[in-house]
PDB file of C-alpha atoms in Angstrom:
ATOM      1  CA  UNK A 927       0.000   0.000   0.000  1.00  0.00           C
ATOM      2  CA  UNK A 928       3.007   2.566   0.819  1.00  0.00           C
ATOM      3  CA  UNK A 929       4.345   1.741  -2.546  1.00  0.00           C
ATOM      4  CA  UNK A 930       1.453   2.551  -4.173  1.00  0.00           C
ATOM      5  CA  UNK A 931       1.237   5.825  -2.564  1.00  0.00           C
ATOM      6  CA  UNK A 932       4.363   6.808  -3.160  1.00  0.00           C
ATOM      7  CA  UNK A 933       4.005   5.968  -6.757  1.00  0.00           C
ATOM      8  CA  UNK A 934       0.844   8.058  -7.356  1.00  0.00           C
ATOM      9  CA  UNK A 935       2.821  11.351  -5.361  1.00  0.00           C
ATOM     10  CA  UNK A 936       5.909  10.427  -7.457  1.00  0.00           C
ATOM     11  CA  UNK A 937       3.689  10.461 -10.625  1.00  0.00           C
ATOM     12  CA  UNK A 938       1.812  13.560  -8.903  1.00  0.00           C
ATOM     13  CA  UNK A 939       4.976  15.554  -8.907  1.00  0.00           C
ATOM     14  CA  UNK A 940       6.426  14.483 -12.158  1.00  0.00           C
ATOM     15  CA  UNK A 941       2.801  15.419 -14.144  1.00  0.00           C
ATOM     16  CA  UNK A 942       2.791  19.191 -11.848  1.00  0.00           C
ATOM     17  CA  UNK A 943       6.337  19.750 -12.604  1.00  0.00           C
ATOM     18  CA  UNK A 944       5.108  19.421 -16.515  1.00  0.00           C
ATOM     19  CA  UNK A 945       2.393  21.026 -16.134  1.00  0.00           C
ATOM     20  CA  UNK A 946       4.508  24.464 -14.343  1.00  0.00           C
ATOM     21  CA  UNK A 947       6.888  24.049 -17.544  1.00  0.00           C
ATOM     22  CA  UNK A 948       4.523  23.868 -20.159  1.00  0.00           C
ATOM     23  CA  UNK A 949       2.727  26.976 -18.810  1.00  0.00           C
ATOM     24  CA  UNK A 950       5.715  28.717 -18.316  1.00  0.00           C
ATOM     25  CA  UNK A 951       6.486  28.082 -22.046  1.00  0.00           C
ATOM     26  CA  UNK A 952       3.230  29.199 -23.126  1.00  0.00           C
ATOM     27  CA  UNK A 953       3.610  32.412 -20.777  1.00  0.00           C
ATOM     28  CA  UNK A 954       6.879  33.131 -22.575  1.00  0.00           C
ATOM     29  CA  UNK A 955       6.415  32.504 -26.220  1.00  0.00           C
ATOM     30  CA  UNK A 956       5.360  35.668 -28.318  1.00  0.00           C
ATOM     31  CA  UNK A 957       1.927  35.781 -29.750  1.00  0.00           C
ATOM     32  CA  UNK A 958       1.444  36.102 -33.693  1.00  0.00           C
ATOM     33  CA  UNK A 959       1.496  39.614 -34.103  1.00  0.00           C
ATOM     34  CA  UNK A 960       4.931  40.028 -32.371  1.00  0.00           C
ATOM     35  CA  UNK A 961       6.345  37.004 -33.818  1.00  0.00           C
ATOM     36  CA  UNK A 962       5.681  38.663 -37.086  1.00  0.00           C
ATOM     37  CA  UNK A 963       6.784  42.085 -35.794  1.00  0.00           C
ATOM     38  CA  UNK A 964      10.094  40.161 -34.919  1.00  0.00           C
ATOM     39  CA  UNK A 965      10.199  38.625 -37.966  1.00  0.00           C
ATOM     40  CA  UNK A 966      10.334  42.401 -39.759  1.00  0.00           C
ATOM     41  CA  UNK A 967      13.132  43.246 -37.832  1.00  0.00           C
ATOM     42  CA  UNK A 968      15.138  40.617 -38.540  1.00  0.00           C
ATOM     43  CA  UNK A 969      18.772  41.284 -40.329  1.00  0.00           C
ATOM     44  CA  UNK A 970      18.001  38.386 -42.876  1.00  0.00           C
ATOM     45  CA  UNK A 971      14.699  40.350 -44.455  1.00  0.00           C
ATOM     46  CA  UNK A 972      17.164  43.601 -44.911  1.00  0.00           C
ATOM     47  CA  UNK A 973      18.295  43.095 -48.788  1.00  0.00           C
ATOM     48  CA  UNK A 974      20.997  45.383 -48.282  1.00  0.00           C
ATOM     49  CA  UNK A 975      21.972  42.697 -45.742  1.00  0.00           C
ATOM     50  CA  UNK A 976      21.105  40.064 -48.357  1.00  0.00           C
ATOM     51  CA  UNK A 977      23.297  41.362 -50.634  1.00  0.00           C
ATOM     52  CA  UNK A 978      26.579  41.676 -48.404  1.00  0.00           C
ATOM     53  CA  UNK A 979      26.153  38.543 -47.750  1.00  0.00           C
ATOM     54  CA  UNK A 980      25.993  37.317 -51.232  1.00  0.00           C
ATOM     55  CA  UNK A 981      29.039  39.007 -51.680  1.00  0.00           C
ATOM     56  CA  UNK A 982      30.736  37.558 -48.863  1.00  0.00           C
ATOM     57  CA  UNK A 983      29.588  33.877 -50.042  1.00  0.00           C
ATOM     58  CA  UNK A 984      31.005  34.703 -53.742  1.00  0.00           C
ATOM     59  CA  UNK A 985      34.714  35.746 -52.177  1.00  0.00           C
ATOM     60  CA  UNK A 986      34.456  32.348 -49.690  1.00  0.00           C
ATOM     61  CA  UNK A 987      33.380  30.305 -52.986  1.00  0.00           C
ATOM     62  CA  UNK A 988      36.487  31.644 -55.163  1.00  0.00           C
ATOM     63  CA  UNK A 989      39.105  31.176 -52.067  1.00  0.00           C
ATOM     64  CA  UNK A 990      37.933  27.233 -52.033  1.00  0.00           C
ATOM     65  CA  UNK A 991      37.855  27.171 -55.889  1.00  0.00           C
ATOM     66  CA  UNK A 992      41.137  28.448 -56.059  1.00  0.00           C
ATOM     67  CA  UNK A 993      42.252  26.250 -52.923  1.00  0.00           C
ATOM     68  CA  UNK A 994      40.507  23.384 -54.772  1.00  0.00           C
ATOM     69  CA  UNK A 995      42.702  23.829 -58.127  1.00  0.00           C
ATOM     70  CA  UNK A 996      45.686  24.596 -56.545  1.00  0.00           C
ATOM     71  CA  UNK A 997      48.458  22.028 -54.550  1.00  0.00           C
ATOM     72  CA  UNK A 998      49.596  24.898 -52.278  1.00  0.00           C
ATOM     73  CA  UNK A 999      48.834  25.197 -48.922  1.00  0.00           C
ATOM     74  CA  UNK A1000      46.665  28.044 -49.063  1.00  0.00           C
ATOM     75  CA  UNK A1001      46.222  28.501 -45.033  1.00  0.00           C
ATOM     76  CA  UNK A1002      50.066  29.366 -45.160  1.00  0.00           C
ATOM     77  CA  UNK A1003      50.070  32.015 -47.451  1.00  0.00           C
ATOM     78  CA  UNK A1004      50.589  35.659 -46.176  1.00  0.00           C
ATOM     79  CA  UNK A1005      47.188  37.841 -45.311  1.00  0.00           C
ATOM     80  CA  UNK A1006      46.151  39.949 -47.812  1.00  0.00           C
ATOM     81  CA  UNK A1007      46.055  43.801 -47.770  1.00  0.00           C
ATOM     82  CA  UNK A1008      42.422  44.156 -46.885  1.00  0.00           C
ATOM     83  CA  UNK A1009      42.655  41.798 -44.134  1.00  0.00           C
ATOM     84  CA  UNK A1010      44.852  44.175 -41.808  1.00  0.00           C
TER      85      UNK A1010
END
């Protein structure tokens, strides 16, 4: 009989203690309308942003290209001018 008792407080806690999170969670996620205002603020919908980025992909795509067709240790080779 004590085991059963302490099973059904054990199981009583465990269900509460997931019951506090859950509503916690709820409490702290944004509703829709500032999800979406979040959403509008975020760096990836600013196409200037987009396009820096673009830019910076292109320059990371030619260093492997040219790392790719080359045997030279690239990592080794001095920094260039822009870098310091």
């Amino acid at each position: 009989m004590e085991f059963l008792r302490r099973l059904v407080l054990g199981s009583l806690m465990v269900a509460g203690t997931t019951g506090l999170g859950v509503g916690a969670w709820a409490l702290a996620t944004p509703r829709e309308p500032r999800r979406r205002e979040i959403a509008k603020e975020l760096p990836e919908t600013n196409p200037l942003r987009w396009a820096e980025r673009r830019h910076q992909n292109e320059l990371v795509m030619e260093a492997i290209k040219e790392a790719a067709e080359t045997n030279e240790n690239v990592a080794r080779r001095p920094s260039p001018a822009w870098s310091k």
